[in-house]
CSV table of C-alpha atoms in Angstrom, one decimal:
chain,number,residue,atom,x,y,z
D,234,ARG,CA,-41.9,1.0,247.1
D,235,ARG,CA,-45.2,2.7,245.5
D,236,HIS,CA,-44.7,4.4,242.7
D,237,CYS,CA,-43.8,8.1,243.4
D,238,HIS,CA,-45.1,11.7,241.9
D,239,THR,CA,-43.2,14.5,242.8
D,240,ILE,CA,-44.2,18.0,242.1
D,241,VAL,CA,-40.7,20.1,241.8
D,242,LEU,CA,-42.0,23.7,240.9
D,243,LEU,CA,-40.9,27.1,240.6
D,244,LEU,CA,-41.3,30.3,243.0
D,245,GLN,CA,-39.5,32.9,243.3
D,246,ALA,CA,-40.2,36.5,242.9
D,247,SER,CA,-38.4,37.6,239.8
D,248,ALA,CA,-41.6,36.2,237.9
D,249,TYR,CA,-40.8,38.3,234.8
D,250,HIS,CA,-37.1,37.7,234.8
D,251,THR,CA,-36.5,34.5,232.6
D,252,CYS,CA,-32.9,34.9,233.6
D,253,SER,CA,-33.6,34.9,237.3
D,254,ILE,CA,-31.9,31.8,239.7
D,255,GLY,CA,-35.4,30.0,239.7
D,256,HIS,CA,-36.1,29.8,236.1
D,257,ILE,CA,-32.3,28.8,235.3
D,258,VAL,CA,-32.5,26.3,238.1
D,259,LEU,CA,-35.7,24.6,236.7
D,260,ASP,CA,-34.2,24.8,232.9
D,261,SER,CA,-31.4,23.4,234.1
D,262,LEU,CA,-33.3,20.7,235.5
D,263,ALA,CA,-35.5,19.9,232.4
D,264,SER,CA,-31.9,19.7,230.5
D,265,ARG,CA,-30.6,17.0,232.5
D,266,PHE,CA,-33.8,15.4,232.2
D,267,ASN,CA,-34.0,16.0,228.9
D,268,VAL,CA,-38.1,16.9,228.7
D,269,SER,CA,-39.2,20.4,227.5
D,270,PHE,CA,-41.6,22.8,229.3
D,271,ALA,CA,-45.0,22.9,227.6
D,272,SER,CA,-47.9,25.0,228.4
D,273,ASP,CA,-50.5,23.4,230.4
D,274,SER,CA,-54.0,25.1,230.7
D,275,SER,CA,-55.1,22.4,233.5
D,276,VAL,CA,-52.3,23.6,235.8
D,277,LYS,CA,-52.6,27.2,234.9
D,278,GLY,CA,-48.8,27.0,234.0
D,279,PHE,CA,-46.1,24.9,232.0
D,280,LYS,CA,-44.9,22.1,233.2
D,281,ALA,CA,-42.3,19.2,231.8
D,282,THR,CA,-43.0,15.6,232.9
D,283,LYS,CA,-39.9,12.6,233.6
D,284,HIS,CA,-41.1,9.3,233.9
D,285,ASN,CA,-38.5,7.0,235.3
D,286,ALA,CA,-36.5,9.8,236.9
D,287,LEU,CA,-33.2,9.4,238.6
D,288,GLY,CA,-32.5,5.6,237.5
D,289,HIS,CA,-36.2,4.6,239.2
D,290,SER,CA,-38.8,3.0,237.0
D,291,ASP,CA,-41.1,4.2,239.8
D,292,VAL,CA,-40.3,7.9,239.8
D,293,THR,CA,-42.2,10.6,237.9
D,294,ILE,CA,-40.9,13.9,238.6
D,295,THR,CA,-43.2,17.1,236.8
D,296,LEU,CA,-41.5,20.6,236.9
D,297,TYR,CA,-43.7,22.7,237.0
D,298,LYS,CA,-43.9,27.0,236.2
D,299,PRO,CA,-46.9,29.2,237.2
D,300,SER,CA,-48.1,31.1,234.5
D,301,LYS,CA,-48.0,34.9,234.7
D,302,LEU,CA,-51.2,35.7,236.7
D,303,SER,CA,-53.1,32.1,235.8
D,304,GLY,CA,-56.1,33.9,234.9
D,305,GLN,CA,-56.0,36.8,237.7
D,306,GLN,CA,-55.6,40.1,237.2
D,307,ALA,CA,-53.6,42.5,238.9
D,308,VAL,CA,-55.2,45.9,239.7
D,309,GLY,CA,-54.0,49.2,240.6
D,310,LEU,CA,-50.7,48.3,239.4
D,311,THR,CA,-48.2,51.1,237.8
D,312,ASN,CA,-44.7,49.7,237.3
D,313,GLN,CA,-42.9,46.2,236.8
D,314,SER,CA,-41.8,45.9,240.5
D,315,ALA,CA,-45.2,45.9,242.1
D,316,HIS,CA,-46.5,43.8,239.5
D,317,THR,CA,-43.8,41.0,240.1
D,318,GLU,CA,-44.3,41.6,243.4
D,319,ALA,CA,-47.9,40.7,242.9
D,320,LEU,CA,-47.4,38.1,240.9
D,321,MET,CA,-45.1,36.1,243.9
D,322,ASN,CA,-47.8,36.8,246.4
D,323,ILE,CA,-50.7,35.2,244.6
D,324,SER,CA,-48.6,32.6,243.7
D,325,GLY,CA,-50.6,29.9,246.1
D,326,PRO,CA,-53.8,29.6,244.3
D,327,PRO,CA,-52.0,27.9,240.8
D,328,VAL,CA,-50.1,25.9,243.0
D,329,ALA,CA,-53.2,24.6,245.0
D,330,THR,CA,-54.8,24.4,241.2
D,331,ALA,CA,-51.5,22.3,240.2
D,332,LEU,CA,-51.5,19.5,242.7
D,333,LYS,CA,-55.0,19.1,243.0
D,334,THR,CA,-55.0,18.5,238.9
D,335,LEU,CA,-51.8,16.0,239.6
D,336,SER,CA,-53.1,14.2,242.3
D,337,ILE,CA,-49.8,14.8,244.2
D,338,SER,CA,-49.8,15.4,248.1
D,339,PRO,CA,-48.1,18.6,249.5
D,340,SER,CA,-45.7,16.6,251.5
D,341,HIS,CA,-44.2,15.3,247.4
D,342,MET,CA,-44.0,19.2,246.5
D,343,ILE,CA,-40.2,20.5,246.0
D,344,ILE,CA,-40.2,24.3,246.0
D,345,VAL,CA,-37.8,25.8,244.1
D,346,HIS,CA,-37.3,29.6,245.6
D,347,ASP,CA,-34.6,32.6,246.0
D,348,SER,CA,-33.5,33.3,249.5
D,349,LEU,CA,-31.6,36.3,251.1
D,350,ASP,CA,-31.0,34.1,254.2
D,351,HIS,CA,-28.6,32.2,252.2
D,352,LYS,CA,-25.2,33.2,250.8
D,353,PRO,CA,-25.0,33.3,246.9
D,354,MET,CA,-24.6,29.9,245.0
D,355,LYS,CA,-25.6,28.2,247.9
D,356,VAL,CA,-28.9,25.8,248.2
D,357,SER,CA,-30.6,24.2,251.3
D,358,ALA,CA,-32.9,21.9,251.6
D,359,LYS,CA,-35.7,22.4,254.2
D,360,PHE,CA,-39.4,20.7,255.2
D,361,GLY,CA,-41.7,22.5,256.7
D,362,GLY,CA,-41.3,25.6,259.1
D,363,SER,CA,-42.7,28.7,259.0
D,364,ALA,CA,-42.4,31.0,255.5
D,365,SER,CA,-39.5,33.0,257.0
D,366,GLY,CA,-40.5,36.1,255.6
D,367,HIS,CA,-41.4,34.7,251.9
D,368,ASN,CA,-44.5,36.4,250.2
D,369,GLY,CA,-44.6,33.3,247.9
D,370,VAL,CA,-44.5,30.4,250.7
D,371,ARG,CA,-47.0,32.1,252.6
D,372,SER,CA,-49.7,32.5,249.6
D,373,ILE,CA,-49.1,28.7,248.9
D,374,ILE,CA,-49.0,28.0,252.8
D,375,ALA,CA,-52.4,30.1,252.9
D,376,SER,CA,-53.8,28.1,249.7
D,377,LEU,CA,-53.5,24.9,251.0
D,378,GLY,CA,-55.2,25.3,254.0
D,379,GLY,CA,-52.7,26.2,255.9
D,380,THR,CA,-50.4,23.0,255.8
D,381,LYS,CA,-46.4,23.7,256.1
D,382,ASP,CA,-45.4,20.4,255.1
D,383,PHE,CA,-43.7,20.5,251.3
D,384,HIS,CA,-39.9,20.7,251.1
D,385,ARG,CA,-38.3,23.7,250.0
D,386,LEU,CA,-35.0,24.3,248.0
D,387,ARG,CA,-33.8,27.5,248.9
D,388,ILE,CA,-31.4,29.7,246.5
D,389,GLY,CA,-29.3,31.9,248.1
D,390,ILE,CA,-29.0,35.3,246.6
D,391,GLY,CA,-27.8,37.1,249.5
D,392,ARG,CA,-28.8,40.8,250.1
D,393,ASP,CA,-26.7,44.4,250.3
D,394,GLN,CA,-28.0,47.2,251.7
D,395,SER,CA,-30.4,48.6,249.2
D,396,ASP,CA,-34.2,47.8,249.6
D,397,ALA,CA,-34.9,44.5,249.6
D,398,ALA,CA,-37.8,44.3,246.6
D,399,THR,CA,-35.3,46.2,244.5
D,400,TYR,CA,-32.1,43.6,245.0
D,401,VAL,CA,-34.4,40.2,244.5
D,402,LEU,CA,-35.4,42.3,241.0
D,403,GLY,CA,-31.8,43.3,240.3
D,404,ARG,CA,-30.0,41.3,237.4
D,405,LEU,CA,-28.0,37.7,238.4
D,406,SER,CA,-24.4,38.7,237.9
D,407,SER,CA,-22.4,36.5,235.2
D,408,GLU,CA,-20.5,34.2,237.6
D,409,GLU,CA,-23.5,33.8,239.4
D,410,ARG,CA,-25.6,32.5,235.8
D,411,ASP,CA,-23.4,30.4,235.1
D,412,PHE,CA,-22.6,28.8,238.2
D,413,TRP,CA,-26.3,27.6,238.2
D,414,LEU,CA,-26.6,27.1,234.2
D,415,HIS,CA,-23.6,24.9,233.6
D,416,GLY,CA,-21.4,24.6,237.1
D,417,GLU,CA,-21.5,23.1,240.3
D,418,GLY,CA,-24.7,24.7,241.1
D,419,VAL,CA,-26.6,22.3,239.0
D,420,HIS,CA,-24.7,19.4,240.4
D,421,ALA,CA,-25.9,21.2,244.0
D,422,VAL,CA,-29.5,20.9,243.2
D,423,TRP,CA,-29.2,17.3,241.7
D,424,ASP,CA,-28.0,16.3,244.9
D,425,ALA,CA,-30.6,17.9,247.1
D,426,LEU,CA,-33.2,16.5,244.8
D,427,ALA,CA,-32.5,13.2,244.8
D,428,LYS,CA,-31.9,13.1,248.5
D,429,ILE,CA,-35.5,14.5,248.7
D,430,MET,CA,-36.8,12.3,246.7
D,431,ALA,CA,-34.9,9.4,248.8
D,432,MET,CA,-37.2,10.3,251.9
D,433,SER,CA,-40.1,10.4,250.2
D,434,PRO,CA,-42.3,7.6,251.4
């Protein structure tokens, strides 16, 4: 088995809410790997790297959070919801930069993002396919020249009768927060990550 370097990155609508599911999932993984995030201008964001990951000496995992605007400016935005949506919509360029800088192919990328189509406190893995209406995933596909061949870990948030954009920017319930920080959610994400890594060439 040759050395495998995988990047696990945060992609979710609530870019400003550090208590959102995406941040919690990556912070939980960092804690489990016993690593800390540090700012890195070369990848336009924050990263934490774990060598000898998952008990294998030839496996490296980099956790990555794009910085808020990654050097880009959002123009004409009058409220936080619009600003946050714009951040998600331009998430592709910093992701493409990180892959190039770290010499990682898209097939070794795992995106963590929220999903309205999955029930709260559920994890669903997927490889390839369309963006399924997620603007952040669509931005990444476009920035990678149209390739869809990367992994996604879709974190269920469900939906209600309110406007979808308003809903995804809402606060997590205490039950969901605890589930992803200290409960079975941590183990579910870990297991999904391990299965994806096991399939990596």
